[in-house]
Tab-separated table of C-alpha atoms in Angstrom:
chain	number	residue	atom	x	y	z
A	1	MET	CA	-36.893	-28.502	-37.056
A	2	PRO	CA	-34.938	-25.341	-36.066
A	3	GLY	CA	-36.228	-22.124	-37.535
A	4	ALA	CA	-34.344	-19.445	-39.347
A	5	GLY	CA	-34.181	-17.359	-36.184
A	6	ASP	CA	-31.988	-19.947	-34.435
A	7	GLY	CA	-29.071	-19.002	-36.657
A	8	GLY	CA	-28.966	-15.563	-35.076
A	9	LYS	CA	-29.207	-16.922	-31.521
A	10	ALA	CA	-26.061	-19.069	-31.790
A	11	PRO	CA	-23.628	-16.130	-32.258
A	12	ALA	CA	-25.354	-14.352	-29.386
A	13	ARG	CA	-24.816	-17.343	-27.114
A	14	TRP	CA	-21.144	-17.559	-28.123
A	15	LEU	CA	-20.742	-13.849	-27.463
A	16	GLY	CA	-22.346	-14.179	-24.053
A	17	THR	CA	-20.100	-17.099	-23.141
A	18	GLY	CA	-17.012	-15.179	-24.258
A	19	LEU	CA	-17.946	-12.126	-22.195
A	20	LEU	CA	-18.587	-14.325	-19.157
A	21	GLY	CA	-15.166	-15.924	-19.600
A	22	LEU	CA	-13.491	-12.528	-19.773
A	23	PHE	CA	-15.337	-11.497	-16.627
A	24	LEU	CA	-14.283	-14.623	-14.717
A	25	LEU	CA	-10.665	-14.631	-15.957
A	26	PRO	CA	-9.407	-11.977	-13.490
A	27	VAL	CA	-11.001	-13.918	-10.636
A	28	THR	CA	-9.255	-17.167	-11.559
A	29	LEU	CA	-5.895	-15.435	-11.958
A	30	SER	CA	-6.140	-13.150	-8.919
A	31	LEU	CA	-5.094	-13.379	-5.274
A	32	GLU	CA	-3.801	-16.734	-4.039
A	33	VAL	CA	-2.604	-17.747	-0.562
A	34	SER	CA	-0.620	-20.881	0.289
A	35	VAL	CA	0.749	-22.536	3.433
A	36	GLY	CA	2.710	-25.120	1.489
A	37	LYS	CA	2.008	-28.697	0.468
A	38	THR	CA	1.894	-30.024	4.040
A	39	THR	CA	-1.176	-28.745	5.868
A	40	ASN	CA	-0.741	-30.969	8.938
A	41	ILE	CA	2.436	-30.493	10.966
A	42	TYR	CA	3.726	-31.809	14.278
A	43	ALA	CA	6.021	-30.087	16.766
A	44	VAL	CA	7.485	-31.057	20.131
A	45	ASN	CA	6.319	-29.287	23.272
A	46	GLY	CA	8.756	-26.544	24.337
A	47	THR	CA	10.291	-26.059	20.891
A	48	GLU	CA	9.446	-23.608	18.112
A	49	ILE	CA	7.751	-24.049	14.753
A	50	LEU	CA	7.615	-22.116	11.497
A	51	LEU	CA	4.114	-21.562	10.129
A	52	PRO	CA	4.617	-20.746	6.443
A	53	CYS	CA	2.415	-18.475	4.360
A	54	THR	CA	2.963	-16.897	0.950
A	55	PHE	CA	0.670	-14.998	-1.370
A	56	SER	CA	0.621	-14.031	-5.023
A	57	SER	CA	-1.386	-11.718	-7.256
A	58	CYS	CA	-1.235	-11.212	-11.008
A	59	PHE	CA	-2.344	-7.604	-10.557
A	60	GLY	CA	0.113	-6.586	-7.850
A	61	PHE	CA	-0.910	-5.181	-4.477
A	62	GLU	CA	-1.085	-1.946	-2.502
A	63	ASP	CA	-1.759	-1.566	1.224
A	64	LEU	CA	-2.298	-5.295	1.447
A	65	HIS	CA	-3.697	-6.458	4.779
A	66	PHE	CA	-2.827	-9.786	6.405
A	67	ARG	CA	-3.521	-11.560	9.669
A	68	TRP	CA	-2.985	-14.914	11.356
A	69	THR	CA	-5.796	-16.420	13.427
A	70	TYR	CA	-5.893	-19.356	15.820
A	71	ASN	CA	-8.898	-21.598	16.144
A	72	SER	CA	-9.435	-24.624	18.388
A	73	SER	CA	-12.444	-26.417	19.777
A	74	ASP	CA	-12.812	-23.876	22.596
A	75	ALA	CA	-10.933	-20.745	21.517
A	76	PHE	CA	-10.510	-18.253	18.702
A	77	LYS	CA	-8.123	-15.312	18.566
A	78	ILE	CA	-6.224	-13.071	16.204
A	79	LEU	CA	-2.519	-13.741	16.691
A	80	ILE	CA	-0.973	-11.067	14.505
A	81	GLU	CA	-2.059	-8.432	11.995
A	82	GLY	CA	-0.147	-6.275	9.577
A	83	THR	CA	0.037	-4.478	6.255
A	84	VAL	CA	2.292	-4.408	3.221
A	85	LYS	CA	2.397	-1.073	1.402
A	86	ASN	CA	3.692	-2.399	-1.932
A	87	GLU	CA	6.083	-4.871	-3.566
A	88	LYS	CA	9.109	-2.875	-2.395
A	89	SER	CA	8.082	-2.781	1.276
A	90	ASP	CA	8.431	-5.364	4.006
A	91	PRO	CA	5.407	-6.357	6.094
A	92	LYS	CA	4.614	-4.065	9.005
A	93	VAL	CA	3.023	-5.512	12.142
A	94	THR	CA	0.091	-3.488	13.509
A	95	LEU	CA	-1.190	-5.941	16.130
A	96	LYS	CA	0.360	-8.869	17.990
A	97	ASP	CA	-1.466	-10.840	20.646
A	98	ASP	CA	1.352	-13.145	21.765
A	99	ASP	CA	4.994	-12.223	22.406
A	100	ARG	CA	6.010	-15.752	21.410
A	101	ILE	CA	5.105	-14.928	17.785
A	102	THR	CA	7.611	-13.391	15.366
A	103	LEU	CA	6.936	-12.351	11.789
A	104	VAL	CA	9.790	-13.662	9.650
A	105	GLY	CA	8.434	-13.055	6.155
A	106	SER	CA	9.509	-10.546	3.545
A	107	THR	CA	7.871	-9.239	0.378
A	108	LYS	CA	11.071	-7.929	-1.169
A	109	GLU	CA	12.450	-9.684	-4.256
A	110	LYS	CA	8.918	-10.971	-4.929
A	111	MET	CA	9.066	-13.406	-2.004
A	112	ASN	CA	5.603	-12.346	-0.757
A	113	ASN	CA	6.297	-14.196	2.477
A	114	ILE	CA	4.265	-13.492	5.609
A	115	SER	CA	5.284	-16.555	7.622
A	116	ILE	CA	5.475	-16.545	11.412
A	117	VAL	CA	7.468	-18.416	14.047
A	118	LEU	CA	5.781	-19.614	17.242
A	119	ARG	CA	8.231	-20.217	20.120
A	120	ASP	CA	7.978	-22.094	23.420
A	121	LEU	CA	5.208	-24.327	22.204
A	122	GLU	CA	2.598	-25.630	24.618
A	123	PHE	CA	0.108	-28.436	24.228
A	124	SER	CA	-2.655	-25.831	24.230
A	125	ASP	CA	-1.197	-24.417	20.988
A	126	THR	CA	-2.650	-27.381	19.120
A	127	GLY	CA	-5.238	-26.181	16.629
A	128	LYS	CA	-5.878	-24.531	13.267
A	129	TYR	CA	-3.762	-21.577	12.164
A	130	THR	CA	-5.162	-19.597	9.259
A	131	CYS	CA	-3.346	-17.025	7.157
A	132	HIS	CA	-5.726	-14.366	5.784
A	133	VAL	CA	-4.847	-11.873	3.045
A	134	LYS	CA	-6.916	-8.963	1.664
A	135	ASN	CA	-5.831	-6.938	-1.371
A	136	PRO	CA	-7.474	-3.499	-1.824
A	137	LYS	CA	-6.062	-3.299	-5.333
A	138	GLU	CA	-8.400	-6.148	-6.275
A	139	ASN	CA	-11.524	-4.591	-4.770
A	140	ASN	CA	-10.594	-5.945	-1.329
A	141	LEU	CA	-10.510	-9.504	-2.600
A	142	GLN	CA	-9.769	-11.898	0.265
A	143	HIS	CA	-8.191	-15.307	0.375
A	144	HIS	CA	-6.902	-17.588	3.132
A	145	ALA	CA	-5.172	-20.911	3.771
A	146	THR	CA	-5.160	-23.081	6.905
A	147	ILE	CA	-2.549	-25.275	8.532
A	148	PHE	CA	-3.174	-27.650	11.449
A	149	LEU	CA	-0.583	-27.837	14.221
A	150	GLN	CA	-0.365	-30.757	16.631
A	151	VAL	CA	1.902	-30.257	19.648
A	152	VAL	CA	3.212	-33.602	20.952
A	153	ASP	CA	5.454	-34.853	23.725
A	154	ARG	CA	7.890	-36.359	21.239
A	155	LEU	CA	8.018	-37.134	17.540
A	156	GLU	CA	7.622	-40.766	16.619
A	157	GLU	CA	10.362	-42.245	14.504
A	158	VAL	CA	9.112	-43.587	11.228
A	159	ASP	CA	10.017	-47.239	10.620
A	160	ASN	CA	11.263	-47.474	7.052
A	161	THR	CA	12.035	-51.202	7.193
A	162	VAL	CA	9.096	-52.208	5.028
A	163	THR	CA	9.880	-49.459	2.519
A	164	LEU	CA	13.519	-50.538	2.316
A	165	ILE	CA	12.499	-54.177	1.794
A	166	ILE	CA	10.116	-53.200	-1.001
A	167	LEU	CA	12.788	-51.067	-2.662
A	168	ALA	CA	15.314	-53.907	-2.368
A	169	VAL	CA	12.891	-56.417	-3.907
A	170	VAL	CA	11.976	-54.045	-6.747
A	171	GLY	CA	15.638	-53.273	-7.376
A	172	GLY	CA	16.476	-56.981	-7.386
A	173	VAL	CA	13.700	-57.741	-9.878
A	174	ILE	CA	14.841	-54.929	-12.172
A	175	GLY	CA	18.440	-56.125	-11.937
A	176	LEU	CA	17.356	-59.694	-12.736
A	177	LEU	CA	15.406	-58.530	-15.796
A	178	ILE	CA	18.421	-56.577	-17.040
A	179	LEU	CA	20.638	-59.650	-16.525
A	180	ILE	CA	18.173	-61.843	-18.453
A	181	LEU	CA	18.135	-59.381	-21.347
A	182	LEU	CA	21.938	-59.304	-21.447
A	183	ILE	CA	22.122	-63.100	-21.409
A	184	LYS	CA	19.510	-63.264	-24.170
A	185	LYS	CA	21.511	-60.859	-26.343
A	186	LEU	CA	24.701	-62.844	-25.686
A	187	VAL	CA	23.020	-66.133	-26.639
A	188	ILE	CA	21.592	-64.585	-29.821
A	189	PHE	CA	25.056	-63.249	-30.717
A	190	ILE	CA	26.687	-66.640	-30.139
A	191	LEU	CA	24.022	-68.460	-32.196
A	192	LYS	CA	24.439	-65.945	-35.006
A	193	LYS	CA	28.204	-66.445	-35.092
A	194	THR	CA	27.744	-70.236	-34.981
A	195	ARG	CA	25.367	-70.138	-37.962
A	196	GLU	CA	27.814	-67.956	-39.909
A	197	LYS	CA	30.634	-70.437	-39.263
A	198	LYS	CA	28.439	-73.373	-40.300
A	199	LYS	CA	27.517	-71.527	-43.483
A	200	GLU	CA	31.199	-70.898	-44.278
A	201	CYS	CA	31.982	-74.562	-43.647
A	202	LEU	CA	29.177	-75.669	-45.976
A	203	VAL	CA	30.391	-73.389	-48.758
A	204	SER	CA	33.964	-74.581	-48.313
A	205	SER	CA	32.858	-78.216	-48.252
A	206	SER	CA	30.777	-77.744	-51.413
A	207	GLY	CA	33.830	-76.309	-53.227
A	208	ASN	CA	35.933	-79.284	-52.222
A	209	ASP	CA	33.287	-81.741	-53.485
A	210	ASN	CA	33.146	-79.999	-56.856
A	211	THR	CA	36.893	-80.241	-57.187
A	212	GLU	CA	36.875	-83.938	-56.525
A	213	ASN	CA	34.041	-84.515	-59.052
A	214	GLY	CA	35.824	-82.650	-61.867
A	215	LEU	CA	33.177	-79.980	-62.261
A	216	PRO	CA	33.944	-76.624	-63.892
A	217	GLY	CA	36.326	-74.682	-61.813
A	218	SER	CA	37.821	-77.867	-60.418
A	219	LYS	CA	41.152	-79.491	-61.101
A	220	ALA	CA	41.418	-81.496	-64.364
A	221	GLU	CA	41.161	-85.219	-63.929
A	222	GLU	CA	44.332	-87.125	-64.538
A	223	LYS	CA	43.793	-89.463	-67.523
A	224	PRO	CA	45.700	-92.707	-67.793
A	225	PRO	CA	48.348	-92.748	-70.576
A	226	SER	CA	47.005	-93.951	-73.918
A	227	LYS	CA	48.258	-97.231	-75.267
A	228	VAL	CA	50.245	-97.132	-78.502
């Protein structure tokens, strides 16, 4: 059976949990980095490809540092590095390892875009590209996101025949169900009108029978002339 001292421990536990939540809240709402929903992309040899990267921070940023790295099974290198002074400044490149790379992002108008374009693709460019961001305003908090690039000879065309057949079948079934519902409503309407007409006929027929039988509301029977 709990003692009297347990009543004082419960508020202390709640207080501790609340303080821990307040401590963790800035971490959960702080720096985020994204390379978009698609993390696996394909590009044709000899063409160019956009490698997207955006970041966000609920606390703003100052002298933010970013870099793109390349990693494959047998190589690792820093492709490009740069800084962003504040929300009103565009990214500034401080290091670039490959002339085929161009920074196309902008942080103006709250875009927070540090994407790059890689031109004249080669098969050896296949690998992982990681966008790293470090924000000194958040005690140098770091975050990163990775995208995998596969350089191919040509892009395969996706056969949508099966998808189109499925969509056609589903659409046909839905159309058939709608038609059945319409027919059902029409039949119910016709039956309702038929019943109403039958009811009117029965009422009319009942009135005629009463008239012929000389009931109240009917015509008076013609009596034969009385004999003198």
